[in-house]
XYZ file of C-alpha atoms in Angstrom:
277
model
C -1.748 15.369 8.035
C -0.830 13.090 10.937
C -4.148 13.779 12.614
C -5.926 13.115 9.321
C -4.381 9.678 8.964
C -5.057 8.800 12.589
C -8.722 9.688 12.233
C -9.043 7.870 8.907
C -7.403 4.736 10.307
C -9.710 4.912 13.280
C -12.718 5.168 10.987
C -11.925 1.670 9.690
C -12.245 0.156 13.154
C -15.292 -1.426 14.678
C -16.706 0.022 17.879
C -14.512 -1.038 20.771
C -11.425 -1.768 18.652
C -8.129 -0.102 19.502
C -5.538 1.304 17.154
C -1.814 1.208 17.787
C -0.001 4.030 16.025
C 3.758 4.279 16.234
C 6.029 6.635 14.361
C 9.698 5.653 14.365
C 11.979 7.866 12.284
C 10.330 7.694 8.834
C 8.226 4.615 9.643
C 4.539 4.813 10.444
C 3.022 1.637 11.880
C -0.749 1.450 12.074
C -2.451 -1.676 13.416
C -5.438 -2.770 15.419
C -4.953 -4.200 18.886
C -7.026 -6.908 20.625
C -10.255 -5.654 22.127
C -9.933 -4.126 25.578
C -12.500 -3.511 28.307
C -15.068 -0.788 27.706
C -13.198 1.628 29.960
C -10.372 1.667 27.393
C -12.494 2.030 24.260
C -10.809 5.332 23.448
C -7.331 3.900 23.875
C -6.493 4.586 20.231
C -6.820 8.308 20.898
C -4.352 8.105 23.765
C -1.972 6.050 21.613
C -2.154 8.710 18.929
C -1.424 11.456 21.414
C 1.643 9.570 22.678
C 3.019 8.728 19.229
C 6.585 9.954 18.836
C 8.433 11.144 15.779
C 7.898 13.650 12.967
C 4.338 14.520 11.936
C 3.063 12.764 8.834
C 2.918 16.023 6.911
C 6.726 15.959 6.904
C 6.735 12.398 5.612
C 4.363 13.086 2.731
C 6.515 15.898 1.299
C 4.136 16.536 -1.603
C 5.808 19.853 -2.400
C 8.998 18.078 -3.461
C 7.577 16.344 -6.543
C 8.729 17.792 -9.888
C 5.821 18.648 -12.168
C 6.906 16.123 -14.814
C 7.032 13.205 -12.340
C 4.336 10.751 -11.362
C 4.014 10.013 -7.646
C 4.473 6.274 -7.102
C 3.759 4.056 -4.105
C 5.323 0.594 -3.824
C 3.571 -2.207 -1.909
C 5.915 -4.801 -0.396
C 5.884 -7.824 1.895
C 9.311 -9.445 1.636
C 12.966 -8.777 0.976
C 12.441 -5.712 -1.195
C 14.755 -6.759 -4.037
C 12.392 -5.310 -6.625
C 12.030 -2.148 -4.559
C 15.824 -1.798 -4.428
C 16.001 -2.164 -8.196
C 13.356 0.523 -8.723
C 15.080 2.942 -6.365
C 18.359 2.422 -8.198
C 16.626 3.033 -11.532
C 15.171 6.284 -10.226
C 18.545 7.402 -8.879
C 20.306 6.601 -12.170
C 17.828 8.710 -14.123
C 16.426 5.745 -16.063
C 13.046 6.449 -14.454
C 13.272 10.190 -14.858
C 9.514 10.716 -14.664
C 9.050 8.630 -11.517
C 9.224 9.622 -7.879
C 8.717 6.917 -5.250
C 6.968 8.851 -2.493
C 6.028 6.041 -0.090
C 6.577 2.351 0.533
C 3.674 0.448 2.103
C 4.647 -2.795 3.830
C 2.334 -5.477 5.194
C 4.791 -6.587 7.901
C 7.062 -4.736 10.291
C 9.800 -7.383 10.017
C 10.226 -7.500 6.230
C 13.613 -6.520 4.857
C 11.961 -4.132 2.397
C 11.267 -1.771 5.313
C 14.995 -1.598 6.051
C 15.815 -1.011 2.387
C 13.342 1.868 2.241
C 14.894 3.365 5.376
C 18.363 3.187 3.818
C 17.059 5.153 0.835
C 15.217 7.561 3.173
C 11.867 6.791 1.570
C 8.807 7.317 3.812
C 7.356 3.963 4.854
C 3.965 3.009 6.254
C 3.382 -0.465 7.675
C -0.210 -1.668 7.486
C -0.097 -4.942 9.406
C -2.185 -7.446 7.448
C -2.846 -9.832 10.318
C -4.365 -7.023 12.374
C -7.434 -6.759 10.143
C -10.465 -9.013 10.168
C -10.729 -9.284 6.376
C -9.184 -8.112 3.119
C -11.687 -5.270 2.763
C -10.627 -3.627 6.041
C -6.964 -4.233 5.225
C -7.402 -2.747 1.751
C -9.211 0.296 3.124
C -6.290 0.999 5.456
C -3.841 0.811 2.543
C -6.003 3.156 0.480
C -5.952 5.699 3.303
C -2.149 5.800 3.121
C -2.164 6.029 -0.692
C -4.662 8.885 -0.571
C -2.582 10.773 1.978
C 0.415 10.676 -0.366
C -1.670 11.642 -3.420
C -0.158 8.853 -5.500
C -0.620 8.554 -9.257
C 0.527 4.937 -9.540
C 0.678 1.950 -7.195
C 3.230 -0.804 -7.855
C 2.943 -4.246 -6.262
C 6.513 -5.511 -5.932
C 6.550 -8.748 -3.985
C 3.290 -7.914 -2.232
C 1.866 -11.129 -0.778
C -1.648 -9.999 0.107
C -4.870 -9.305 -1.741
C -5.483 -5.574 -2.155
C -9.063 -4.818 -3.106
C -8.698 -1.888 -5.477
C -11.193 0.951 -5.076
C -12.673 2.539 -8.176
C -10.421 5.589 -7.937
C -7.320 3.385 -8.346
C -8.522 1.148 -11.182
C -5.966 1.087 -14.021
C -3.482 2.749 -11.692
C -2.107 -0.369 -9.998
C 0.647 -2.431 -11.638
C 1.496 -5.967 -10.562
C 4.385 -8.164 -11.649
C 4.035 -11.945 -11.888
C 6.926 -14.397 -12.448
C 5.277 -16.338 -15.306
C 3.486 -15.708 -18.582
C -0.105 -14.951 -17.549
C -2.574 -16.664 -17.958
C -0.270 -19.659 -17.316
C 0.865 -20.584 -13.809
C -1.025 -17.785 -12.110
C -3.929 -17.156 -9.787
C -4.443 -17.605 -6.084
C -1.617 -19.535 -4.437
C 0.846 -19.001 -7.302
C 3.634 -16.786 -6.012
C 7.402 -16.857 -5.612
C 9.095 -20.239 -5.836
C 5.717 -21.961 -6.054
C 5.385 -20.601 -9.582
C 8.785 -21.861 -10.692
C 8.171 -25.281 -9.141
C 4.870 -25.539 -10.994
C 6.587 -24.629 -14.271
C 9.211 -27.348 -13.757
C 6.666 -29.942 -12.615
C 4.558 -29.315 -15.704
C 7.535 -29.633 -18.005
C 7.065 -26.251 -19.649
C 9.816 -25.149 -22.010
C 9.143 -21.423 -21.699
C 8.140 -19.268 -18.759
C 8.650 -15.558 -18.246
C 7.469 -12.348 -16.644
C 4.199 -10.451 -16.876
C 3.456 -6.880 -15.819
C -0.261 -6.158 -15.791
C -2.808 -3.741 -14.418
C -4.197 -5.312 -11.273
C -7.933 -5.671 -10.850
C -9.907 -7.401 -8.120
C -9.033 -10.904 -9.287
C -5.701 -12.662 -8.880
C -3.341 -12.101 -11.843
C -6.223 -11.155 -14.098
C -6.023 -7.521 -15.223
C -4.963 -6.194 -18.657
C -1.418 -7.171 -19.621
C 1.038 -4.305 -20.151
C 4.265 -6.162 -20.970
C 5.496 -9.749 -21.140
C 8.931 -11.234 -21.648
C 9.758 -14.905 -22.236
C 12.429 -16.831 -20.313
C 13.483 -20.281 -21.574
C 13.408 -23.243 -19.205
C 16.674 -25.188 -19.409
C 16.911 -28.968 -19.064
C 18.988 -28.755 -15.884
C 17.039 -25.925 -14.273
C 16.162 -25.986 -10.593
C 13.742 -23.681 -8.821
C 16.710 -21.545 -7.778
C 18.345 -21.243 -11.212
C 15.075 -20.637 -13.032
C 13.961 -18.134 -10.409
C 17.215 -16.198 -10.729
C 16.829 -15.784 -14.492
C 13.180 -14.831 -14.186
C 14.002 -12.241 -11.526
C 16.703 -10.743 -13.728
C 14.048 -10.214 -16.384
C 11.675 -8.749 -13.786
C 14.315 -6.142 -12.990
C 14.198 -5.004 -16.606
C 10.490 -5.329 -17.357
C 8.912 -3.669 -14.302
C 10.847 -0.394 -14.678
C 9.987 -0.363 -18.371
C 6.275 -0.693 -17.600
C 6.447 2.000 -14.919
C 8.237 4.340 -17.287
C 5.565 3.813 -19.952
C 2.840 4.646 -17.445
C 4.670 7.727 -16.199
C 5.081 8.939 -19.800
C 1.313 8.507 -20.397
C 2.181 6.024 -23.140
C -0.309 3.292 -22.151
C -3.761 3.252 -23.757
C -6.386 0.737 -22.616
C -8.705 -0.703 -25.247
C -10.861 -3.237 -23.439
C -8.386 -5.823 -22.162
C -5.724 -4.776 -24.648
C -3.052 -2.289 -23.628
C -1.620 -0.338 -26.537
C 1.679 1.524 -26.332
C 1.862 4.914 -28.041
C 5.628 4.870 -28.219
C 8.368 2.778 -26.720
C 11.524 3.930 -25.011
C 13.029 0.904 -23.212
C 14.594 1.534 -19.823
C-alpha cells in the first residue's frame, strides 16, 4: 500500500518535480519540493526508499472496520476542535455506525494533527502550499481517500478548496457557521462569518451542514440549526454559542448519513427517519 501511495502521489507531479515523503509514527507527510537540477529528477524515488516508519498498509487497517460502520475521513486545517468532538462521539457510542479511519490535514503544524495522534488515528498531511493549484492539491487528497476506501468525507475546519471528483459527489459533508445561503461563500470562514453577522445587524445566525459540491458553501443542505444573536454579543461570545451548536449538528448529520437515512431529491435532502445524536 505504501508503494501504491508513493507512485500515485508521484503521478500528480510534473516532470522534474520532486516529492518529499516522510512517515513519522502514524503520520504520513507528502509534499512537493522545489525543482532540482536534472541530475536529481528521480530524487522522489530515493526519498521514498529512505522513508522511515510503518508501511501504509498498517495505517490503512481496512480489516478492522465492522460491517455496519461507514469509513469516514476528516479533513482539517486548524485546531481540530470539531475533530475532537467527533472522536469523543464515536468513543461514547453516539456514532455507533461511524469509524474515523484517517485524518487528512493541509498543514504539518496544525493542532488537529496532534489531536489525531493522541487518539491514534492515522493521519496524512497533504501540504496545500506545495501544489501549484487546487486541482493538483485536490488530486493528492483524493489519492489518500481512495487508499483508505472511505465512504464519507467530513470537512471540519478545512480551510482550502477541495475539488470533489465525481466518485465522491454526495459523499462529502461540510459544516458552515451560519445559515446558508446567508453569510457564506468564498472568504467567509471562522470569525469572519461572525463579524459579518454582527456588522449586518442580523438577529439570527446558526449552523449549516450540507453536501459539498464544487462551489463554496453551495451544495444541498442536510441540517440547519438557528442561534440567536444577542444585543451584547461579540465575535467571541457569538462564535462560542455557534460552535456549541456545531458540536451537536455535525455528529447528527454524520449519523444520518451512516444510517443511510439521507435521500437527495434535486437540491432537497429528505430524512427517512430521525434519531438525534
